[in-house]
mmCIF file of C-alpha atoms and ligand atoms in Angstrom:
data_model
loop_
_atom_site.group_PDB
_atom_site.id
_atom_site.type_symbol
_atom_site.label_atom_id
_atom_site.label_comp_id
_atom_site.label_asym_id
_atom_site.label_seq_id
_atom_site.Cartn_x
_atom_site.Cartn_y
_atom_site.Cartn_z
ATOM 1 C CA MET A 1 -11.665 -31.796 -20.699
ATOM 2 C CA LYS A 2 -11.463 -30.902 -16.991
ATOM 3 C CA GLN A 3 -13.965 -28.267 -15.825
ATOM 4 C CA PRO A 4 -12.477 -25.140 -14.344
ATOM 5 C CA LEU A 5 -13.208 -23.848 -11.174
ATOM 6 C CA ILE A 6 -15.321 -20.681 -10.816
ATOM 7 C CA ALA A 7 -14.146 -17.690 -8.649
ATOM 8 C CA PRO A 8 -16.990 -15.112 -8.641
ATOM 9 C CA SER A 9 -15.638 -11.610 -7.731
ATOM 10 C CA ILE A 10 -17.556 -9.370 -5.203
ATOM 11 C CA LEU A 11 -16.223 -6.223 -7.022
ATOM 12 C CA ALA A 12 -19.541 -6.153 -8.995
ATOM 13 C CA ALA A 13 -21.587 -6.930 -5.871
ATOM 14 C CA ASP A 14 -23.258 -4.243 -3.655
ATOM 15 C CA PHE A 15 -20.573 -3.401 -1.366
ATOM 16 C CA GLY A 16 -23.739 -2.140 1.079
ATOM 17 C CA ASN A 17 -24.664 -5.432 1.308
ATOM 18 C CA VAL A 18 -21.791 -7.832 0.738
ATOM 19 C CA ARG A 19 -23.368 -10.830 2.556
ATOM 20 C CA SER A 20 -25.984 -10.826 -0.228
ATOM 21 C CA GLY A 21 -23.283 -11.096 -2.733
ATOM 22 C CA ILE A 22 -21.605 -13.981 -0.873
ATOM 23 C CA ASP A 23 -24.996 -15.670 -0.468
ATOM 24 C CA THR A 24 -25.352 -15.310 -4.471
ATOM 25 C CA ILE A 25 -22.082 -16.842 -5.034
ATOM 26 C CA ARG A 26 -22.619 -19.702 -2.813
ATOM 27 C CA ASN A 27 -26.017 -20.393 -3.865
ATOM 28 C CA ALA A 28 -24.908 -20.357 -7.541
ATOM 29 C CA GLY A 29 -22.394 -22.840 -6.994
ATOM 30 C CA GLY A 30 -19.320 -20.760 -7.177
ATOM 31 C CA ASP A 31 -16.225 -22.498 -6.031
ATOM 32 C CA TRP A 32 -14.122 -19.852 -4.555
ATOM 33 C CA VAL A 33 -14.931 -16.064 -3.636
ATOM 34 C CA HIS A 34 -12.486 -13.657 -5.226
ATOM 35 C CA LEU A 35 -11.580 -10.664 -3.250
ATOM 36 C CA ASP A 36 -10.078 -7.551 -5.288
ATOM 37 C CA VAL A 37 -8.070 -5.428 -2.893
ATOM 38 C CA MET A 38 -6.965 -2.221 -4.724
ATOM 39 C CA ASP A 39 -5.066 0.730 -3.080
ATOM 40 C CA GLY A 40 -5.379 3.848 -5.258
ATOM 41 C CA HIS A 41 -1.681 3.463 -6.265
ATOM 42 C CA PHE A 42 -1.039 0.237 -8.100
ATOM 43 C CA VAL A 43 -4.535 0.950 -9.622
ATOM 44 C CA PRO A 44 -6.342 3.934 -9.398
ATOM 45 C CA PRO A 45 -9.414 2.743 -7.543
ATOM 46 C CA ILE A 46 -9.509 1.977 -3.668
ATOM 47 C CA THR A 47 -11.785 -1.022 -2.778
ATOM 48 C CA PHE A 48 -11.318 -2.364 0.735
ATOM 49 C CA GLY A 49 -8.936 -3.488 3.256
ATOM 50 C CA PRO A 50 -8.306 -6.595 5.747
ATOM 51 C CA LYS A 51 -11.552 -5.780 7.850
ATOM 52 C CA MET A 52 -13.765 -6.619 4.696
ATOM 53 C CA VAL A 53 -11.812 -9.886 4.474
ATOM 54 C CA ALA A 54 -12.187 -10.679 8.247
ATOM 55 C CA ASP A 55 -15.933 -9.930 8.184
ATOM 56 C CA ILE A 56 -16.552 -12.223 5.084
ATOM 57 C CA ARG A 57 -14.437 -14.902 6.778
ATOM 58 C CA GLY A 58 -16.741 -14.606 9.711
ATOM 59 C CA TYR A 59 -19.757 -15.234 7.473
ATOM 60 C CA THR A 60 -18.663 -18.030 4.927
ATOM 61 C CA ASP A 61 -16.317 -20.916 5.007
ATOM 62 C CA ALA A 62 -15.812 -20.511 1.308
ATOM 63 C CA LEU A 63 -12.069 -20.488 -0.129
ATOM 64 C CA LEU A 64 -11.271 -16.755 0.022
ATOM 65 C CA ASP A 65 -8.892 -15.900 -3.059
ATOM 66 C CA VAL A 66 -7.582 -12.758 -2.389
ATOM 67 C CA HIS A 67 -6.008 -10.565 -5.122
ATOM 68 C CA LEU A 68 -3.809 -7.641 -3.932
ATOM 69 C CA MET A 69 -3.567 -5.030 -6.662
ATOM 70 C CA VAL A 70 -1.390 -2.926 -4.213
ATOM 71 C CA ASP A 71 2.192 -1.549 -4.339
ATOM 72 C CA ASN A 72 4.619 -2.949 -1.703
ATOM 73 C CA PRO A 73 2.366 -6.074 -1.096
ATOM 74 C CA GLU A 74 5.108 -7.262 1.450
ATOM 75 C CA ARG A 75 3.901 -4.539 3.802
ATOM 76 C CA VAL A 76 0.295 -6.036 3.903
ATOM 77 C CA VAL A 77 0.262 -9.526 3.222
ATOM 78 C CA ASP A 78 0.347 -10.402 6.936
ATOM 79 C CA VAL A 79 -2.496 -8.608 7.871
ATOM 80 C CA PHE A 80 -4.612 -10.201 4.911
ATOM 81 C CA ILE A 81 -3.425 -13.468 6.158
ATOM 82 C CA GLU A 82 -4.362 -12.824 9.640
ATOM 83 C CA ALA A 83 -7.756 -11.536 8.297
ATOM 84 C CA GLY A 84 -8.479 -15.139 7.043
ATOM 85 C CA ALA A 85 -7.226 -15.117 3.475
ATOM 86 C CA ASP A 86 -6.770 -18.799 2.179
ATOM 87 C CA LEU A 87 -5.028 -17.845 -1.070
ATOM 88 C CA VAL A 88 -3.000 -14.789 -1.542
ATOM 89 C CA THR A 89 -2.045 -13.430 -4.802
ATOM 90 C CA PHE A 90 0.196 -10.294 -5.298
ATOM 91 C CA HIS A 91 1.396 -8.711 -8.621
ATOM 92 C CA LEU A 92 4.811 -9.565 -9.811
ATOM 93 C CA GLU A 93 5.126 -5.917 -10.972
ATOM 94 C CA ALA A 94 4.765 -4.447 -7.684
ATOM 95 C CA VAL A 95 7.763 -6.309 -5.876
ATOM 96 C CA VAL A 96 11.535 -6.894 -6.265
ATOM 97 C CA HIS A 97 11.736 -10.126 -4.050
ATOM 98 C CA ALA A 98 8.706 -12.018 -5.228
ATOM 99 C CA HIS A 99 10.436 -15.279 -4.324
ATOM 100 C CA ARG A 100 10.663 -14.243 -0.770
ATOM 101 C CA LEU A 101 7.308 -13.302 -0.644
ATOM 102 C CA VAL A 102 5.886 -16.358 -2.003
ATOM 103 C CA GLN A 103 7.868 -18.224 0.873
ATOM 104 C CA ARG A 104 6.554 -15.844 3.304
ATOM 105 C CA ILE A 105 2.928 -16.616 2.414
ATOM 106 C CA ARG A 106 3.646 -20.402 2.346
ATOM 107 C CA ASP A 107 5.453 -20.214 5.878
ATOM 108 C CA ALA A 108 2.323 -18.685 7.078
ATOM 109 C CA GLY A 109 0.393 -21.812 6.094
ATOM 110 C CA LYS A 110 -1.415 -20.011 3.136
ATOM 111 C CA ARG A 111 -1.498 -20.749 -0.822
ATOM 112 C CA PRO A 112 0.810 -18.025 -2.688
ATOM 113 C CA GLY A 113 -0.167 -16.846 -6.029
ATOM 114 C CA VAL A 114 1.439 -14.484 -8.515
ATOM 115 C CA ALA A 115 -0.362 -12.302 -10.910
ATOM 116 C CA ILE A 116 0.788 -10.559 -14.038
ATOM 117 C CA VAL A 117 -0.615 -7.706 -16.002
ATOM 118 C CA PRO A 118 -1.016 -7.993 -19.847
ATOM 119 C CA SER A 119 2.151 -6.318 -20.605
ATOM 120 C CA THR A 120 4.056 -8.669 -18.578
ATOM 121 C CA PRO A 121 5.322 -11.505 -20.587
ATOM 122 C CA SER A 122 4.726 -15.113 -19.640
ATOM 123 C CA TRP A 123 8.298 -15.956 -19.209
ATOM 124 C CA ALA A 124 8.930 -13.466 -16.410
ATOM 125 C CA VAL A 125 7.294 -15.806 -14.131
ATOM 126 C CA ARG A 126 9.747 -18.866 -15.030
ATOM 127 C CA GLU A 127 11.742 -18.863 -11.849
ATOM 128 C CA LEU A 128 8.737 -18.781 -9.761
ATOM 129 C CA LEU A 129 6.799 -21.679 -11.184
ATOM 130 C CA SER A 130 7.860 -24.487 -8.804
ATOM 131 C CA ASP A 131 7.173 -22.278 -5.915
ATOM 132 C CA ILE A 132 3.547 -20.949 -6.330
ATOM 133 C CA ASP A 133 0.303 -22.688 -5.953
ATOM 134 C CA LEU A 134 -1.539 -20.229 -8.563
ATOM 135 C CA LEU A 135 -0.596 -17.789 -11.481
ATOM 136 C CA LEU A 136 -3.047 -15.266 -12.391
ATOM 137 C CA VAL A 137 -2.669 -14.349 -15.902
ATOM 138 C CA MET A 138 -4.749 -11.008 -15.875
ATOM 139 C CA THR A 139 -6.819 -10.782 -19.135
ATOM 140 C CA VAL A 140 -7.521 -7.090 -18.677
ATOM 141 C CA ASN A 141 -5.424 -4.210 -17.366
ATOM 142 C CA PRO A 142 -6.348 -4.570 -13.710
ATOM 143 C CA GLY A 143 -8.317 -1.741 -11.744
ATOM 144 C CA TYR A 144 -11.791 -2.068 -13.099
ATOM 145 C CA GLY A 145 -14.689 -4.573 -13.823
ATOM 146 C CA GLY A 146 -16.499 -4.660 -16.951
ATOM 147 C CA GLN A 147 -13.501 -4.558 -19.475
ATOM 148 C CA SER A 148 -13.126 -6.509 -22.643
ATOM 149 C CA LEU A 149 -10.780 -9.584 -22.601
ATOM 150 C CA ILE A 150 -7.572 -8.895 -24.305
ATOM 151 C CA PRO A 151 -7.125 -11.912 -26.583
ATOM 152 C CA ARG A 152 -3.332 -11.978 -26.591
ATOM 153 C CA CYS A 153 -3.494 -12.714 -22.777
ATOM 154 C CA LEU A 154 -5.040 -16.357 -23.662
ATOM 155 C CA GLU A 155 -2.143 -16.934 -25.984
ATOM 156 C CA LYS A 156 0.142 -16.239 -22.717
ATOM 157 C CA VAL A 157 -2.034 -18.827 -20.848
ATOM 158 C CA LYS A 158 -1.130 -21.343 -23.598
ATOM 159 C CA GLU A 159 2.540 -20.428 -23.114
ATOM 160 C CA VAL A 160 2.223 -20.887 -19.336
ATOM 161 C CA VAL A 161 0.564 -24.339 -20.032
ATOM 162 C CA ALA A 162 3.684 -25.443 -21.825
ATOM 163 C CA MET A 163 5.982 -24.040 -19.210
ATOM 164 C CA ARG A 164 4.048 -25.868 -16.638
ATOM 165 C CA ARG A 165 4.464 -29.191 -18.573
ATOM 166 C CA ASP A 166 8.108 -28.518 -19.382
ATOM 167 C CA THR A 167 8.903 -27.873 -15.571
ATOM 168 C CA GLY A 168 6.676 -30.444 -14.126
ATOM 169 C CA ALA A 169 5.277 -27.640 -11.603
ATOM 170 C CA GLY A 170 1.755 -28.048 -10.458
ATOM 171 C CA PHE A 171 0.331 -24.672 -9.982
ATOM 172 C CA LEU A 172 -3.186 -23.532 -11.046
ATOM 173 C CA ILE A 173 -3.680 -21.059 -13.936
ATOM 174 C CA GLN A 174 -6.146 -18.410 -13.206
ATOM 175 C CA VAL A 175 -7.699 -15.844 -15.717
ATOM 176 C CA ASP A 176 -9.161 -12.651 -14.363
ATOM 177 C CA GLY A 177 -10.989 -9.910 -16.443
ATOM 178 C CA GLY A 178 -13.592 -9.949 -19.300
ATOM 179 C CA ILE A 179 -14.650 -13.483 -18.802
ATOM 180 C CA ASN A 180 -18.410 -14.060 -20.025
ATOM 181 C CA ALA A 181 -20.270 -16.953 -21.550
ATOM 182 C CA THR A 182 -18.420 -16.214 -25.074
ATOM 183 C CA THR A 183 -14.863 -15.725 -23.697
ATOM 184 C CA ALA A 184 -14.921 -18.541 -21.175
ATOM 185 C CA LEU A 185 -14.830 -20.924 -24.173
ATOM 186 C CA ASP A 186 -11.659 -19.519 -25.444
ATOM 187 C CA ALA A 187 -10.248 -19.514 -22.061
ATOM 188 C CA ARG A 188 -11.155 -23.225 -21.446
ATOM 189 C CA ASN A 189 -9.517 -24.053 -24.899
ATOM 190 C CA ALA A 190 -6.495 -22.152 -23.733
ATOM 191 C CA GLY A 191 -6.154 -24.520 -20.567
ATOM 192 C CA VAL A 192 -7.261 -22.423 -17.475
ATOM 193 C CA ASP A 193 -7.842 -23.962 -14.340
ATOM 194 C CA VAL A 194 -9.762 -21.058 -12.453
ATOM 195 C CA MET A 195 -11.984 -18.339 -14.031
ATOM 196 C CA VAL A 196 -12.689 -15.116 -12.251
ATOM 197 C CA SER A 197 -15.881 -13.332 -13.227
ATOM 198 C CA GLY A 198 -17.327 -10.251 -11.715
ATOM 199 C CA SER A 199 -19.726 -7.943 -13.823
ATOM 200 C CA ALA A 200 -21.100 -10.850 -16.163
ATOM 201 C CA PHE A 201 -21.857 -13.117 -12.868
ATOM 202 C CA PHE A 202 -23.481 -10.399 -10.964
ATOM 203 C CA SER A 203 -25.547 -9.261 -13.880
ATOM 204 C CA ALA A 204 -26.651 -12.910 -14.809
ATOM 205 C CA ASP A 205 -30.436 -13.752 -14.771
ATOM 206 C CA ASP A 206 -29.551 -17.168 -13.419
ATOM 207 C CA PRO A 207 -26.244 -17.302 -11.705
ATOM 208 C CA ALA A 208 -26.191 -20.983 -11.332
ATOM 209 C CA LEU A 209 -26.815 -21.353 -15.099
ATOM 210 C CA TYR A 210 -24.188 -18.848 -15.990
ATOM 211 C CA ILE A 211 -21.614 -20.938 -13.783
ATOM 212 C CA ALA A 212 -22.582 -23.956 -15.457
ATOM 213 C CA THR A 213 -21.953 -22.062 -18.802
ATOM 214 C CA LEU A 214 -18.639 -20.876 -17.759
ATOM 215 C CA ARG A 215 -17.736 -24.493 -16.783
ATOM 216 C CA GLY A 216 -18.823 -25.777 -20.109
ATOM 217 C CA ASP A 217 -21.158 -28.072 -18.181
ATOM 218 C CA ALA A 218 -23.099 -29.500 -21.298
ATOM 219 C CA ASN A 219 -25.888 -30.916 -19.258
ATOM 220 C CA ARG A 220 -26.776 -27.726 -17.652
ATOM 221 C CA SER A 221 -25.416 -24.663 -19.945
ATOM 222 C CA ALA A 222 -27.736 -22.712 -21.916
HETATM 223 C C1 DX5 B 1 -10.163 -6.320 -12.161
HETATM 224 C C2 DX5 B 1 -10.419 -7.395 -11.083
HETATM 225 C C3 DX5 B 1 -11.449 -8.512 -11.431
HETATM 226 C C4 DX5 B 1 -12.726 -7.768 -11.846
HETATM 227 C C5 DX5 B 1 -13.086 -8.584 -12.963
HETATM 228 O O1 DX5 B 1 -8.956 -5.636 -12.123
HETATM 229 O O2 DX5 B 1 -9.156 -7.753 -10.769
HETATM 230 O O3 DX5 B 1 -11.304 -9.434 -10.637
HETATM 231 O O4 DX5 B 1 -13.658 -8.283 -10.731
HETATM 232 O O5 DX5 B 1 -14.365 -8.076 -13.260
HETATM 233 P P1 DX5 B 1 -14.862 -8.385 -14.655
HETATM 234 O O6 DX5 B 1 -15.390 -10.006 -14.686
HETATM 235 O O7 DX5 B 1 -16.215 -7.688 -14.864
HETATM 236 O O8 DX5 B 1 -14.140 -8.151 -15.870
HETATM 237 ZN ZN1 ZN B 2 -9.292 -9.898 -9.419
#
């Protein structure tokens, strides 16, 4: 089985010392850096804006995976692209013209992603599958780290895997929320390509070993 990419989220890092959080991700062998942007509307909390992304861009050459949990993402995608995001994922539930926004991100030379919350069915993304680089199937209701994975969401991942096969599309399938050493096995079995991990990553005694465990690396995991 192909090993998934791992995208630790700085949401669980110390925001007063973000560089240390980035170092932890890089030193542990994380593949991407996941950046959770929350606006206090689409989800209750507020996290950070484009300056944080630009400052992180100035510090690392890691792939910056920006997850926009914001209303009206069409108003802000440009500033996050200018800030240095590599991959820009917005929520299907937050826009009417998702297809147009996907094209705009691609025309700017960035990789477009679309996210769906647990209550959105997998078939809702059907018309976007050949246009996106990433589909984020949220495995918790977005807004907070440290929640438990909702098992039904991994069934949606399996549905998306089948839709991808049927359409011949080539996007990556990402899961985000409640990923830990136990749920990662179920996520891998469901067929995910990229796993986000926040609280379990930053509370791990050995982050490198934790990442190996998420990947299912038999030579390294505990
Ligand atoms: C939640 C965020 C996640 C969060 C995951 O809405 O989108 O990226 O960091 O945190 P854990 O891994 O703690 O569930
Ligand atoms: Zn996220």
